[in-house]
mmCIF file of C-alpha atoms in Angstrom:
data_model
loop_
_atom_site.group_PDB
_atom_site.id
_atom_site.type_symbol
_atom_site.label_atom_id
_atom_site.label_comp_id
_atom_site.label_asym_id
_atom_site.label_seq_id
_atom_site.Cartn_x
_atom_site.Cartn_y
_atom_site.Cartn_z
ATOM 1 C CA MET A 166 -14.662 3.758 4.749
ATOM 2 C CA VAL A 167 -13.132 2.417 1.542
ATOM 3 C CA GLY A 168 -16.086 3.488 -0.567
ATOM 4 C CA ALA A 169 -15.634 7.054 0.644
ATOM 5 C CA THR A 170 -12.042 7.152 -0.600
ATOM 6 C CA THR A 171 -12.149 5.011 -3.749
ATOM 7 C CA ASP A 172 -12.892 7.610 -6.436
ATOM 8 C CA ARG A 173 -10.355 10.270 -5.564
ATOM 9 C CA GLY A 174 -8.279 8.148 -3.190
ATOM 10 C CA TRP A 175 -8.344 10.304 -0.059
ATOM 11 C CA LEU A 176 -10.586 11.767 2.619
ATOM 12 C CA ARG A 177 -9.917 14.613 5.069
ATOM 13 C CA LEU A 178 -11.448 14.138 8.525
ATOM 14 C CA GLY A 179 -12.060 16.588 11.349
ATOM 15 C CA PRO A 180 -11.241 18.793 13.014
ATOM 16 C CA HIS A 181 -12.377 16.748 16.011
ATOM 17 C CA PRO A 182 -11.398 17.130 19.686
ATOM 18 C CA ALA A 183 -10.606 13.419 20.049
ATOM 19 C CA ILE A 184 -8.134 13.591 17.139
ATOM 20 C CA ALA A 185 -6.603 16.759 18.620
ATOM 21 C CA ALA A 186 -6.189 15.161 22.056
ATOM 22 C CA TRP A 187 -4.484 12.093 20.606
ATOM 23 C CA ALA A 188 -2.196 14.266 18.446
ATOM 24 C CA ALA A 189 -1.150 16.305 21.489
ATOM 25 C CA ALA A 190 -0.243 13.155 23.420
ATOM 26 C CA ALA A 191 1.652 11.741 20.446
ATOM 27 C CA ARG A 192 3.531 15.011 19.959
ATOM 28 C CA THR A 193 4.731 14.893 23.571
ATOM 29 C CA ALA A 194 5.935 11.328 23.047
ATOM 30 C CA ALA A 195 7.574 12.344 19.753
ATOM 31 C CA PHE A 196 9.819 14.876 21.472
ATOM 32 C CA ASP A 197 11.136 12.145 23.790
ATOM 33 C CA ILE A 198 11.678 9.788 20.840
ATOM 34 C CA LEU A 199 13.600 12.362 18.807
ATOM 35 C CA ALA A 200 15.750 13.293 21.808
ATOM 36 C CA ALA A 201 16.713 9.684 22.560
ATOM 37 C CA THR A 202 16.796 7.934 19.187
ATOM 38 C CA ALA A 203 19.903 6.564 17.516
ATOM 39 C CA GLU A 204 18.055 6.149 14.205
ATOM 40 C CA PRO A 205 19.839 8.132 11.482
ATOM 41 C CA TRP A 206 17.983 10.803 9.565
ATOM 42 C CA ARG A 207 17.740 10.094 5.833
ATOM 43 C CA CYS A 208 17.899 12.385 2.793
ATOM 44 C CA GLY A 209 20.910 14.333 3.993
ATOM 45 C CA GLY A 210 19.596 14.687 7.528
ATOM 46 C CA THR A 211 16.161 16.009 6.553
ATOM 47 C CA TRP A 212 13.852 12.981 7.112
ATOM 48 C CA PHE A 213 13.333 10.905 10.233
ATOM 49 C CA VAL A 214 11.507 7.819 8.959
ATOM 50 C CA GLY A 215 10.448 6.614 12.395
ATOM 51 C CA VAL A 216 8.793 3.291 11.464
ATOM 52 C CA ASP A 217 7.164 1.744 14.570
ATOM 53 C CA ALA A 218 8.602 4.575 16.660
ATOM 54 C CA LEU A 219 5.509 5.690 18.584
ATOM 55 C CA PRO A 220 4.786 3.955 21.914
ATOM 56 C CA ASN A 221 1.051 3.412 21.364
ATOM 57 C CA GLY A 222 -0.581 0.179 22.457
ATOM 58 C CA PRO A 223 -2.563 -2.219 20.236
ATOM 59 C CA ASP A 224 -5.667 -0.142 20.979
ATOM 60 C CA GLY A 225 -3.871 2.939 19.628
ATOM 61 C CA ALA A 226 -3.847 4.742 22.977
ATOM 62 C CA ILE A 227 -0.778 6.790 23.774
ATOM 63 C CA GLY A 228 0.158 8.411 27.083
ATOM 64 C CA GLY A 229 -3.239 7.404 28.482
ATOM 65 C CA THR A 230 -5.075 9.189 25.648
ATOM 66 C CA PRO A 231 -7.379 6.916 23.635
ATOM 67 C CA PHE A 232 -7.078 6.558 19.893
ATOM 68 C CA PRO A 233 -9.788 8.657 18.188
ATOM 69 C CA TRP A 234 -11.795 5.816 16.663
ATOM 70 C CA GLU A 235 -14.986 7.751 17.397
ATOM 71 C CA ALA A 236 -13.938 10.441 14.904
ATOM 72 C CA LEU A 237 -12.935 8.032 12.128
ATOM 73 C CA PRO A 238 -14.979 6.054 9.581
ATOM 74 C CA LEU A 239 -13.010 2.950 10.550
ATOM 75 C CA ALA A 240 -13.842 -0.111 12.594
ATOM 76 C CA PRO A 241 -11.499 -0.399 15.601
ATOM 77 C CA GLU A 242 -8.826 -3.052 15.150
ATOM 78 C CA PRO A 243 -5.441 -3.841 16.687
ATOM 79 C CA LEU A 244 -2.809 -1.354 15.573
ATOM 80 C CA HIS A 245 0.925 -1.597 15.091
ATOM 81 C CA ARG A 246 3.180 0.996 16.713
ATOM 82 C CA GLY A 247 2.722 4.154 14.675
ATOM 83 C CA GLN A 248 5.263 5.637 12.324
ATOM 84 C CA LEU A 249 6.659 9.033 13.349
ATOM 85 C CA SER A 250 7.578 10.806 10.116
ATOM 86 C CA VAL A 251 9.459 14.075 10.649
ATOM 87 C CA ILE A 252 10.637 16.398 7.868
ATOM 88 C CA ARG A 253 13.144 19.212 8.377
ATOM 89 C CA PRO A 254 13.786 22.339 6.260
ATOM 90 C CA GLY A 255 15.669 21.594 3.058
ATOM 91 C CA TYR A 256 14.047 18.211 2.406
ATOM 92 C CA PRO A 257 15.159 16.393 0.314
ATOM 93 C CA GLN A 258 18.929 16.534 0.142
ATOM 94 C CA PRO A 259 21.257 14.172 -1.758
ATOM 95 C CA SER A 260 22.557 11.308 0.358
ATOM 96 C CA ALA A 261 24.718 8.216 0.135
ATOM 97 C CA GLU A 262 21.746 5.844 0.353
ATOM 98 C CA GLU A 263 20.187 7.220 -2.860
ATOM 99 C CA GLY A 264 21.654 7.428 -6.337
ATOM 100 C CA PRO A 265 21.162 10.500 -8.549
ATOM 101 C CA ALA A 266 18.091 9.064 -10.298
ATOM 102 C CA ALA A 267 16.373 8.154 -7.014
ATOM 103 C CA PHE A 268 17.114 11.583 -5.588
ATOM 104 C CA ALA A 269 15.753 13.325 -8.692
ATOM 105 C CA PHE A 270 12.569 11.226 -8.446
ATOM 106 C CA ARG A 271 12.188 12.204 -4.788
ATOM 107 C CA ARG A 272 12.735 15.889 -5.572
ATOM 108 C CA ASP A 273 10.676 16.092 -8.788
ATOM 109 C CA ARG A 274 7.980 13.432 -8.225
ATOM 110 C CA ASP A 275 7.624 13.495 -4.414
ATOM 111 C CA ALA A 276 9.115 9.951 -4.294
ATOM 112 C CA ALA A 277 5.625 8.839 -5.381
ATOM 113 C CA HIS A 278 4.953 5.259 -4.317
ATOM 114 C CA LEU A 279 2.361 2.633 -3.478
ATOM 115 C CA ASP A 280 2.658 1.450 0.110
ATOM 116 C CA GLY A 281 3.184 -2.263 0.595
ATOM 117 C CA LEU A 282 5.558 -2.837 -2.317
ATOM 118 C CA LEU A 283 9.006 -3.711 -1.003
ATOM 119 C CA PRO A 284 12.313 -3.915 -2.912
ATOM 120 C CA ILE A 285 13.386 -7.564 -2.770
ATOM 121 C CA GLY A 286 16.764 -9.112 -3.575
ATOM 122 C CA PRO A 287 19.965 -7.578 -4.968
ATOM 123 C CA ASP A 288 18.052 -6.150 -7.942
ATOM 124 C CA ARG A 289 15.421 -4.615 -5.631
ATOM 125 C CA ARG A 290 12.463 -6.023 -7.539
ATOM 126 C CA ARG A 291 9.089 -4.860 -6.231
ATOM 127 C CA MET A 292 6.763 -7.383 -4.598
ATOM 128 C CA VAL A 293 3.608 -6.938 -2.529
ATOM 129 C CA LYS A 294 4.818 -7.856 0.943
ATOM 130 C CA GLU A 295 2.646 -5.588 3.127
ATOM 131 C CA PRO A 296 -1.005 -5.544 1.972
ATOM 132 C CA HIS A 297 -2.360 -2.644 4.003
ATOM 133 C CA ALA A 298 -6.046 -2.156 4.780
ATOM 134 C CA TRP A 299 -5.834 1.632 4.801
ATOM 135 C CA ILE A 300 -3.386 4.482 5.421
ATOM 136 C CA LEU A 301 -4.129 7.090 8.085
ATOM 137 C CA GLY A 302 -2.067 10.234 8.669
ATOM 138 C CA LEU A 303 -2.438 12.250 11.876
ATOM 139 C CA PRO A 304 -0.572 15.602 11.926
ATOM 140 C CA LEU A 305 1.176 16.246 15.225
ATOM 141 C CA ASN A 306 2.073 19.908 14.785
ATOM 142 C CA ASP A 307 0.823 22.952 12.903
ATOM 143 C CA THR A 308 2.549 23.468 9.554
ATOM 144 C CA SER A 309 1.750 23.225 5.867
ATOM 145 C CA ALA A 310 5.386 22.518 4.933
ATOM 146 C CA ALA A 311 6.284 19.338 2.997
ATOM 147 C CA PRO A 312 2.687 18.073 2.800
ATOM 148 C CA LEU A 313 1.461 14.631 1.867
ATOM 149 C CA THR A 314 0.677 14.476 -1.858
ATOM 150 C CA VAL A 315 -1.699 12.145 -3.720
ATOM 151 C CA TRP A 316 -2.633 11.421 -7.332
ATOM 152 C CA GLU A 317 -6.419 11.401 -7.479
ATOM 153 C CA GLY A 318 -7.908 8.381 -9.233
ATOM 154 C CA SER A 319 -4.651 6.434 -9.128
ATOM 155 C CA ALA A 320 -6.109 3.547 -7.111
ATOM 156 C CA GLY A 321 -8.161 2.240 -10.023
ATOM 157 C CA ILE A 322 -5.224 2.372 -12.415
ATOM 158 C CA LEU A 323 -2.945 0.527 -10.006
ATOM 159 C CA ARG A 324 -5.564 -2.074 -9.164
ATOM 160 C CA ALA A 325 -6.124 -2.897 -12.852
ATOM 161 C CA ALA A 326 -2.407 -3.054 -13.638
ATOM 162 C CA LEU A 327 -1.502 -5.269 -10.692
ATOM 163 C CA LEU A 328 -4.470 -7.595 -11.175
ATOM 164 C CA GLN A 329 -3.482 -8.068 -14.813
ATOM 165 C CA ALA A 330 0.085 -8.873 -13.768
ATOM 166 C CA LEU A 331 -0.859 -11.222 -10.934
ATOM 167 C CA SER A 332 -3.965 -12.996 -12.243
ATOM 168 C CA PRO A 333 -2.008 -15.594 -14.297
ATOM 169 C CA HIS A 334 -0.546 -16.862 -10.992
ATOM 170 C CA PRO A 335 -2.267 -18.627 -8.081
ATOM 171 C CA PRO A 336 -3.343 -16.049 -5.453
ATOM 172 C CA GLU A 337 -1.346 -17.814 -2.746
ATOM 173 C CA VAL A 338 1.928 -16.800 -4.466
ATOM 174 C CA TRP A 339 0.992 -13.219 -5.367
ATOM 175 C CA ASP A 340 3.318 -11.896 -2.667
ATOM 176 C CA ARG A 341 6.261 -13.545 -4.477
ATOM 177 C CA ILE A 342 5.623 -12.228 -7.994
ATOM 178 C CA ASP A 343 7.832 -9.466 -9.402
ATOM 179 C CA ILE A 344 5.478 -6.622 -10.384
ATOM 180 C CA THR A 345 8.179 -3.972 -10.956
ATOM 181 C CA GLY A 346 7.467 -3.469 -14.659
ATOM 182 C CA PRO A 347 3.657 -3.238 -14.477
ATOM 183 C CA TYR A 348 3.923 -0.971 -11.430
ATOM 184 C CA GLN A 349 6.314 1.431 -13.133
ATOM 185 C CA THR A 350 4.186 1.505 -16.291
ATOM 186 C CA ALA A 351 1.054 2.259 -14.255
ATOM 187 C CA ARG A 352 2.875 4.979 -12.354
ATOM 188 C CA ARG A 353 3.858 6.694 -15.609
ATOM 189 C CA GLN A 354 0.218 6.533 -16.723
ATOM 190 C CA ILE A 355 -0.847 8.094 -13.434
ATOM 191 C CA PHE A 356 1.620 10.955 -13.779
ATOM 192 C CA ALA A 357 0.236 11.645 -17.261
ATOM 193 C CA SER A 358 -3.467 11.408 -16.433
ATOM 194 C CA CYS A 359 -4.157 11.966 -12.711
ATOM 195 C CA ARG A 360 -4.270 15.223 -10.791
ATOM 196 C CA ARG A 361 -1.591 15.695 -8.143
ATOM 197 C CA VAL A 362 -3.062 17.155 -4.957
ATOM 198 C CA GLU A 363 -1.260 18.478 -1.884
ATOM 199 C CA LEU A 364 -2.940 17.627 1.427
ATOM 200 C CA PRO A 365 -1.626 19.758 4.282
ATOM 201 C CA ALA A 366 -3.513 19.172 7.520
ATOM 202 C CA ARG A 367 -3.455 20.499 11.068
ATOM 203 C CA PRO A 368 -3.559 18.796 14.479
ATOM 204 C CA GLY A 369 -7.140 17.754 15.110
ATOM 205 C CA GLU A 370 -7.521 16.646 11.498
ATOM 206 C CA ALA A 371 -6.637 13.339 9.848
ATOM 207 C CA THR A 372 -6.050 12.198 6.279
ATOM 208 C CA LEU A 373 -7.327 8.789 5.212
ATOM 209 C CA LEU A 374 -5.949 7.257 2.001
ATOM 210 C CA HIS A 375 -7.265 4.358 -0.018
ATOM 211 C CA ARG A 376 -4.605 1.672 0.255
ATOM 212 C CA LEU A 377 -3.936 1.655 -3.527
ATOM 213 C CA THR A 378 -3.496 5.413 -3.889
ATOM 214 C CA LEU A 379 -0.172 6.633 -5.256
ATOM 215 C CA HIS A 380 1.217 9.195 -2.829
ATOM 216 C CA GLY A 381 4.368 10.952 -1.710
ATOM 217 C CA VAL A 382 5.807 13.965 0.132
ATOM 218 C CA ALA A 383 6.303 17.404 -1.424
ATOM 219 C CA PRO A 384 9.731 19.024 -1.098
ATOM 220 C CA TRP A 385 10.267 21.724 1.500
ATOM 221 C CA ARG A 386 9.853 24.973 -0.420
ATOM 222 C CA PRO A 387 11.655 28.259 0.163
ATOM 223 C CA GLY A 388 9.470 30.232 2.519
ATOM 224 C CA ASP A 389 7.927 27.172 4.188
ATOM 225 C CA SER A 390 8.044 27.268 7.966
ATOM 226 C CA ALA A 391 7.396 24.843 10.804
ATOM 227 C CA PRO A 392 8.006 24.552 14.545
ATOM 228 C CA PRO A 393 11.646 23.888 15.512
ATOM 229 C CA GLU A 394 11.147 20.102 15.475
ATOM 230 C CA GLY A 395 10.070 20.172 11.808
ATOM 231 C CA ARG A 396 6.898 18.774 10.242
ATOM 232 C CA MET A 397 5.602 15.773 12.231
ATOM 233 C CA ILE A 398 2.940 13.274 11.117
ATOM 234 C CA ALA A 399 1.985 9.912 12.627
ATOM 235 C CA TYR A 400 0.967 7.147 10.200
ATOM 236 C CA PHE A 401 -0.907 3.886 10.682
ATOM 237 C CA ARG A 402 -1.214 1.088 8.097
ATOM 238 C CA PRO A 403 -2.743 -2.126 9.516
ATOM 239 C CA GLN A 404 -2.394 -5.132 7.253
ATOM 240 C CA LEU A 405 -4.934 -7.367 5.570
ATOM 241 C CA ALA A 406 -4.675 -11.151 5.545
ATOM 242 C CA SER A 407 -3.678 -11.555 1.900
ATOM 243 C CA VAL A 408 -2.622 -9.799 -1.285
ATOM 244 C CA ARG A 409 -5.806 -11.089 -2.916
ATOM 245 C CA GLN A 410 -7.929 -9.263 -0.352
ATOM 246 C CA TRP A 411 -5.757 -6.135 -0.816
ATOM 247 C CA LEU A 412 -6.439 -6.105 -4.567
ATOM 248 C CA GLU A 413 -9.894 -7.596 -5.029
ATOM 249 C CA THR A 414 -11.927 -5.888 -2.284
ATOM 250 C CA ALA A 415 -13.150 -2.293 -2.574
#
């Protein structure tokens, strides 16, 4: 799997009937979640983050429909509850939880980020707290609005930058090292040298990202359309055992 995504950082899979069946079951569950949730929508009411919102089991099955391992170049493993990411027309909008600079970055740079880096402490310094094995997106409804975006070739740049920053420290403390500066420098290099690609997908397809790929979400453009519930994608990101494995394996 990883070898297939390393160079450009992403792989589109399907269409496949097993992926489509799982997406249909997850979409049904998503309607119930959105109707009952008390979770606030972010970005001025245009983004439901939905972390761990889907009611799938550890095998990935949802509503009696099995997870489509057969259609994926992935070895089956226990899964966390999936994220239900929903985007509404107008995304993004200014909001109280984001300052002007953060909002501008979301609007102009798709809020480009590397999954697994969390803001820690009052100064929100970035540390690798969630070393994911891979990132899998499964569209739940049919729209090309607000697609996932990636910067092709960014994984190699980020790997080199973070290894350089972390290698002076023992691997067992890599999850406690502030890598904010090297990360931001590498991200600027990526913006200057890597191609940004939009990856809309339909139910029955899936998008697999290399875990070190810089990615984000494109703004909702004038003229974009989606079903009444908005653009819905389920995401899975199982974790590896260590930051060292996250950085040093292919």
